[in-house]
Amino acid sequence: MDRALFVIRQLRAAGFQAYVVGGSVRDRELGLDPQDHDIATDATPEQVVAQFPKVIPTGVKHGTVTVVVDGVPYEVTTFRRDVECHGRHATIEHTTSLDEDLSRRDFTVNAMAFDPETGEVVDPFGGREDLTRRVIRCVGEPAARFEEDHLRVLRAIRFASQLDFDVEAPTWAAVLEKAPLLERISTERIAHELWGILGGRAAYKGVRLLDEAGILRRLLPEVAALKGVGQPERYHHLDVFEHSMLAFQHAQDLTPDPVTRLAVLLHDIGKPATRSHDLGAVHFHGHEEVGARMVGELVPRMRLASSSRIHLDSKELIERLQLLVRLHLRPMQLHGARGAALRRFVREAGLRLDELLLVVLCDRLAHRDPEIETFDRFKHDIAALGPAHEIHRLESPLSGHEIMQLLGLPPGKELGRAKTALLDALVAGELPAEKDAARAWLLQRFGRPSASG
Ligand code: ATP
Ligand code: MG
């Protein structure tokens, strides 16, 4: 806050208004650590640029520049007023009124300004009261606000998930009414909000809200398709959708990682396509393979990798989710298995072993009989493999840089191959996880004979 205060003092000294606005005011009032401090001012971008030695013109068109103080970026945005909005694009103009700027913001809890010099909070729409009531409420008339910008429908659910708030009744009624407008919003922007929902502290509630609003079938149709898919009573007390939701609820409690949580939500998407009757019993033969294949279509179709909330490209995201879905049955199938089979499994799971075990645990916890003893015994057997199983934590005894130097390789495919091969060999127990052993092994496999022989 000190540097934000510096920016604000500087602007005020030049005769402008300046406040901290948006998410950081909300987070500060909640006693959370704000991520970033956005600043709003009546100075134009050009006037802001003139006040500071280091300014990056990040979005001058939208009235935003980034002031850098001690290497920390602050977005400084000129007060704005919407002239015309129609769903996806708004025409804005600058204004000199803070209240006007706050009134175009989406929810009351996001429409407050903070004066760091006096400690005063400017709160024209009752944002602080809504923070105490823990509700998301539109500034102004909800239906009109969702008409202006359709993405707000999803933002309401995203904030409910992140803050563990409820959406208050009139706002929720408008969400239900305007949800179909999301059809007009780009898949990338939807994906970004979806990751916000999946990563929220109340992610389970978030996905329930998506479902109630009828937009789960737009965002994750493979999950919505699990509704009403019946399962054998002997193992399950829930249909596939409710089973997946219950598993997801456990995932929300057991990991903050949105990718692992999504894997849990998706682990059974192969079931509807593989459901069959065999001697009167219901089966889902091969659903984990089919599910993994479906993940390969879902991720690009929904542009799931195109969000700064996850730091994976599409290929990495697909591989990670596919591995978790494909192997989710393996531990319970392998229980009681011996060394070689277990080591093969560990090698397949690779660096994702912990994540996979978490997915399996969530799945088990959503069964009629979770058989946690069996699961625990399996975990114990894996641990008893000794150092080989530690590979997922251990990574490699040599850093990428060390391998580059050793083999004289530039960064690239061949270096990647060498790294992977080393990890595989370590997992398989072919060499001890020590630097010297790793060097010798790499030189033998990948060392090019030098010119002098
Ligand atoms: P986060 O912690 O996720 O960044 P945030 O509240 O900062 O939460 P942003 O999306 O970064 O959310 O937006 C910053 C602020 O800009 C919001 O708090 C809100 O006041 C305003 N805002 C952002 N998007 C919209 C929108 N679509 N409609 C109206 N106001 C918006
Ligand atoms: Mg923000």
JSON list of N, CA and C in Angstrom, two decimals, residues 54-88:
[
{"chain": "A", "resi": 54, "resn": "LYS", "atom": "N", "xyz": [8.65, 6.35, -14.73]},
{"chain": "A", "resi": 54, "resn": "LYS", "atom": "CA", "xyz": [8.49, 5.10, -15.47]},
{"chain": "A", "resi": 54, "resn": "LYS", "atom": "C", "xyz": [7.01, 4.74, -15.61]},
{"chain": "A", "resi": 55, "resn": "VAL", "atom": "N", "xyz": [6.49, 4.88, -16.83]},
{"chain": "A", "resi": 55, "resn": "VAL", "atom": "CA", "xyz": [5.09, 4.56, -17.09]},
{"chain": "A", "resi": 55, "resn": "VAL", "atom": "C", "xyz": [5.02, 3.75, -18.38]},
{"chain": "A", "resi": 56, "resn": "ILE", "atom": "N", "xyz": [4.27, 2.64, -18.33]},
{"chain": "A", "resi": 56, "resn": "ILE", "atom": "CA", "xyz": [4.08, 1.83, -19.54]},
{"chain": "A", "resi": 56, "resn": "ILE", "atom": "C", "xyz": [2.68, 2.09, -20.06]},
{"chain": "A", "resi": 57, "resn": "PRO", "atom": "N", "xyz": [2.56, 2.47, -21.34]},
{"chain": "A", "resi": 57, "resn": "PRO", "atom": "CA", "xyz": [1.22, 2.76, -21.89]},
{"chain": "A", "resi": 57, "resn": "PRO", "atom": "C", "xyz": [0.46, 1.48, -22.21]},
{"chain": "A", "resi": 58, "resn": "THR", "atom": "N", "xyz": [-0.01, 0.79, -21.17]},
{"chain": "A", "resi": 58, "resn": "THR", "atom": "CA", "xyz": [-0.59, -0.55, -21.36]},
{"chain": "A", "resi": 58, "resn": "THR", "atom": "C", "xyz": [-1.95, -0.53, -22.06]},
{"chain": "A", "resi": 59, "resn": "GLY", "atom": "N", "xyz": [-2.76, 0.46, -21.78]},
{"chain": "A", "resi": 59, "resn": "GLY", "atom": "CA", "xyz": [-4.10, 0.46, -22.38]},
{"chain": "A", "resi": 59, "resn": "GLY", "atom": "C", "xyz": [-4.66, 1.87, -22.53]},
{"chain": "A", "resi": 60, "resn": "VAL", "atom": "N", "xyz": [-3.85, 2.72, -23.14]},
{"chain": "A", "resi": 60, "resn": "VAL", "atom": "CA", "xyz": [-4.22, 4.14, -23.21]},
{"chain": "A", "resi": 60, "resn": "VAL", "atom": "C", "xyz": [-5.62, 4.32, -23.81]},
{"chain": "A", "resi": 61, "resn": "LYS", "atom": "N", "xyz": [-5.94, 3.46, -24.79]},
{"chain": "A", "resi": 61, "resn": "LYS", "atom": "CA", "xyz": [-7.25, 3.52, -25.42]},
{"chain": "A", "resi": 61, "resn": "LYS", "atom": "C", "xyz": [-8.37, 3.40, -24.40]},
{"chain": "A", "resi": 62, "resn": "HIS", "atom": "N", "xyz": [-8.15, 2.55, -23.39]},
{"chain": "A", "resi": 62, "resn": "HIS", "atom": "CA", "xyz": [-9.14, 2.36, -22.34]},
{"chain": "A", "resi": 62, "resn": "HIS", "atom": "C", "xyz": [-8.88, 3.25, -21.13]},
{"chain": "A", "resi": 63, "resn": "GLY", "atom": "N", "xyz": [-7.91, 4.15, -21.27]},
{"chain": "A", "resi": 63, "resn": "GLY", "atom": "CA", "xyz": [-7.65, 5.07, -20.18]},
{"chain": "A", "resi": 63, "resn": "GLY", "atom": "C", "xyz": [-6.71, 4.53, -19.13]},
{"chain": "A", "resi": 64, "resn": "THR", "atom": "N", "xyz": [-6.01, 3.44, -19.43]},
{"chain": "A", "resi": 64, "resn": "THR", "atom": "CA", "xyz": [-5.15, 2.82, -18.42]},
{"chain": "A", "resi": 64, "resn": "THR", "atom": "C", "xyz": [-3.67, 2.92, -18.80]},
{"chain": "A", "resi": 65, "resn": "VAL", "atom": "N", "xyz": [-2.86, 3.34, -17.83]},
{"chain": "A", "resi": 65, "resn": "VAL", "atom": "CA", "xyz": [-1.41, 3.24, -17.98]},
{"chain": "A", "resi": 65, "resn": "VAL", "atom": "C", "xyz": [-0.88, 2.52, -16.74]},
{"chain": "A", "resi": 66, "resn": "THR", "atom": "N", "xyz": [0.31, 1.97, -16.86]},
{"chain": "A", "resi": 66, "resn": "THR", "atom": "CA", "xyz": [0.91, 1.28, -15.73]},
{"chain": "A", "resi": 66, "resn": "THR", "atom": "C", "xyz": [2.10, 2.07, -15.21]},
{"chain": "A", "resi": 67, "resn": "VAL", "atom": "N", "xyz": [1.97, 2.52, -13.97]},
{"chain": "A", "resi": 67, "resn": "VAL", "atom": "CA", "xyz": [3.05, 3.27, -13.33]},
{"chain": "A", "resi": 67, "resn": "VAL", "atom": "C", "xyz": [3.90, 2.25, -12.57]},
{"chain": "A", "resi": 68, "resn": "VAL", "atom": "N", "xyz": [5.21, 2.31, -12.79]},
{"chain": "A", "resi": 68, "resn": "VAL", "atom": "CA", "xyz": [6.09, 1.36, -12.13]},
{"chain": "A", "resi": 68, "resn": "VAL", "atom": "C", "xyz": [6.86, 2.07, -11.02]},
{"chain": "A", "resi": 69, "resn": "VAL", "atom": "N", "xyz": [6.67, 1.59, -9.78]},
{"chain": "A", "resi": 69, "resn": "VAL", "atom": "CA", "xyz": [7.37, 2.18, -8.64]},
{"chain": "A", "resi": 69, "resn": "VAL", "atom": "C", "xyz": [8.18, 1.07, -7.97]},
{"chain": "A", "resi": 70, "resn": "ASP", "atom": "N", "xyz": [9.47, 1.26, -7.87]},
{"chain": "A", "resi": 70, "resn": "ASP", "atom": "CA", "xyz": [10.37, 0.24, -7.31]},
{"chain": "A", "resi": 70, "resn": "ASP", "atom": "C", "xyz": [10.14, -1.12, -7.96]},
{"chain": "A", "resi": 71, "resn": "GLY", "atom": "N", "xyz": [9.91, -1.11, -9.26]},
{"chain": "A", "resi": 71, "resn": "GLY", "atom": "CA", "xyz": [9.71, -2.37, -9.97]},
{"chain": "A", "resi": 71, "resn": "GLY", "atom": "C", "xyz": [8.32, -2.96, -9.82]},
{"chain": "A", "resi": 72, "resn": "VAL", "atom": "N", "xyz": [7.44, -2.32, -9.02]},
{"chain": "A", "resi": 72, "resn": "VAL", "atom": "CA", "xyz": [6.08, -2.85, -8.83]},
{"chain": "A", "resi": 72, "resn": "VAL", "atom": "C", "xyz": [5.11, -2.07, -9.72]},
{"chain": "A", "resi": 73, "resn": "PRO", "atom": "N", "xyz": [4.32, -2.78, -10.55]},
{"chain": "A", "resi": 73, "resn": "PRO", "atom": "CA", "xyz": [3.40, -2.09, -11.45]},
{"chain": "A", "resi": 73, "resn": "PRO", "atom": "C", "xyz": [2.08, -1.70, -10.78]},
{"chain": "A", "resi": 74, "resn": "TYR", "atom": "N", "xyz": [1.61, -0.51, -11.05]},
{"chain": "A", "resi": 74, "resn": "TYR", "atom": "CA", "xyz": [0.28, -0.06, -10.61]},
{"chain": "A", "resi": 74, "resn": "TYR", "atom": "C", "xyz": [-0.51, 0.40, -11.82]},
{"chain": "A", "resi": 75, "resn": "GLU", "atom": "N", "xyz": [-1.70, -0.18, -11.99]},
{"chain": "A", "resi": 75, "resn": "GLU", "atom": "CA", "xyz": [-2.55, 0.27, -13.08]},
{"chain": "A", "resi": 75, "resn": "GLU", "atom": "C", "xyz": [-3.26, 1.54, -12.64]},
{"chain": "A", "resi": 76, "resn": "VAL", "atom": "N", "xyz": [-3.08, 2.58, -13.42]},
{"chain": "A", "resi": 76, "resn": "VAL", "atom": "CA", "xyz": [-3.75, 3.84, -13.13]},
{"chain": "A", "resi": 76, "resn": "VAL", "atom": "C", "xyz": [-4.74, 4.12, -14.26]},
{"chain": "A", "resi": 77, "resn": "THR", "atom": "N", "xyz": [-6.01, 4.22, -13.91]},
{"chain": "A", "resi": 77, "resn": "THR", "atom": "CA", "xyz": [-7.06, 4.34, -14.93]},
{"chain": "A", "resi": 77, "resn": "THR", "atom": "C", "xyz": [-7.84, 5.63, -14.71]},
{"chain": "A", "resi": 78, "resn": "THR", "atom": "N", "xyz": [-8.07, 6.33, -15.80]},
{"chain": "A", "resi": 78, "resn": "THR", "atom": "CA", "xyz": [-8.85, 7.56, -15.72]},
{"chain": "A", "resi": 78, "resn": "THR", "atom": "C", "xyz": [-10.32, 7.21, -15.44]},
{"chain": "A", "resi": 79, "resn": "PHE", "atom": "N", "xyz": [-10.95, 7.97, -14.54]},
{"chain": "A", "resi": 79, "resn": "PHE", "atom": "CA", "xyz": [-12.40, 7.76, -14.26]},
{"chain": "A", "resi": 79, "resn": "PHE", "atom": "C", "xyz": [-13.14, 7.60, -15.58]},
{"chain": "A", "resi": 80, "resn": "ARG", "atom": "N", "xyz": [-14.05, 6.62, -15.61]},
{"chain": "A", "resi": 80, "resn": "ARG", "atom": "CA", "xyz": [-14.74, 6.34, -16.86]},
{"chain": "A", "resi": 80, "resn": "ARG", "atom": "C", "xyz": [-16.24, 6.36, -16.67]},
{"chain": "A", "resi": 81, "resn": "ARG", "atom": "N", "xyz": [-16.89, 6.61, -17.80]},
{"chain": "A", "resi": 81, "resn": "ARG", "atom": "CA", "xyz": [-18.35, 6.55, -17.82]},
{"chain": "A", "resi": 81, "resn": "ARG", "atom": "C", "xyz": [-18.72, 5.77, -19.07]},
{"chain": "A", "resi": 82, "resn": "ASP", "atom": "N", "xyz": [-19.69, 4.88, -18.97]},
{"chain": "A", "resi": 82, "resn": "ASP", "atom": "CA", "xyz": [-20.12, 4.14, -20.15]},
{"chain": "A", "resi": 82, "resn": "ASP", "atom": "C", "xyz": [-21.10, 4.99, -20.92]},
{"chain": "A", "resi": 83, "resn": "VAL", "atom": "N", "xyz": [-20.82, 5.17, -22.20]},
{"chain": "A", "resi": 83, "resn": "VAL", "atom": "CA", "xyz": [-21.75, 5.93, -23.03]},
{"chain": "A", "resi": 83, "resn": "VAL", "atom": "C", "xyz": [-22.75, 4.97, -23.64]},
{"chain": "A", "resi": 84, "resn": "GLU", "atom": "N", "xyz": [-22.22, 3.83, -24.06]},
{"chain": "A", "resi": 84, "resn": "GLU", "atom": "CA", "xyz": [-23.06, 2.87, -24.74]},
{"chain": "A", "resi": 84, "resn": "GLU", "atom": "C", "xyz": [-22.47, 1.49, -24.49]},
{"chain": "A", "resi": 85, "resn": "CYS", "atom": "N", "xyz": [-23.32, 0.55, -24.09]},
{"chain": "A", "resi": 85, "resn": "CYS", "atom": "CA", "xyz": [-22.82, -0.81, -23.91]},
{"chain": "A", "resi": 85, "resn": "CYS", "atom": "C", "xyz": [-23.78, -1.73, -24.62]},
{"chain": "A", "resi": 86, "resn": "HIS", "atom": "N", "xyz": [-23.23, -2.71, -25.30]},
{"chain": "A", "resi": 86, "resn": "HIS", "atom": "CA", "xyz": [-24.13, -3.72, -25.85]},
{"chain": "A", "resi": 86, "resn": "HIS", "atom": "C", "xyz": [-23.49, -5.08, -25.76]},
{"chain": "A", "resi": 87, "resn": "GLY", "atom": "N", "xyz": [-23.45, -5.59, -24.57]},
{"chain": "A", "resi": 87, "resn": "GLY", "atom": "CA", "xyz": [-23.10, -6.99, -24.37]},
{"chain": "A", "resi": 87, "resn": "GLY", "atom": "C", "xyz": [-21.63, -7.29, -24.33]},
{"chain": "A", "resi": 88, "resn": "ARG", "atom": "N", "xyz": [-20.91, -6.94, -25.39]},
{"chain": "A", "resi": 88, "resn": "ARG", "atom": "CA", "xyz": [-19.51, -7.32, -25.42]},
{"chain": "A", "resi": 88, "resn": "ARG", "atom": "C", "xyz": [-18.58, -6.12, -25.45]}
]
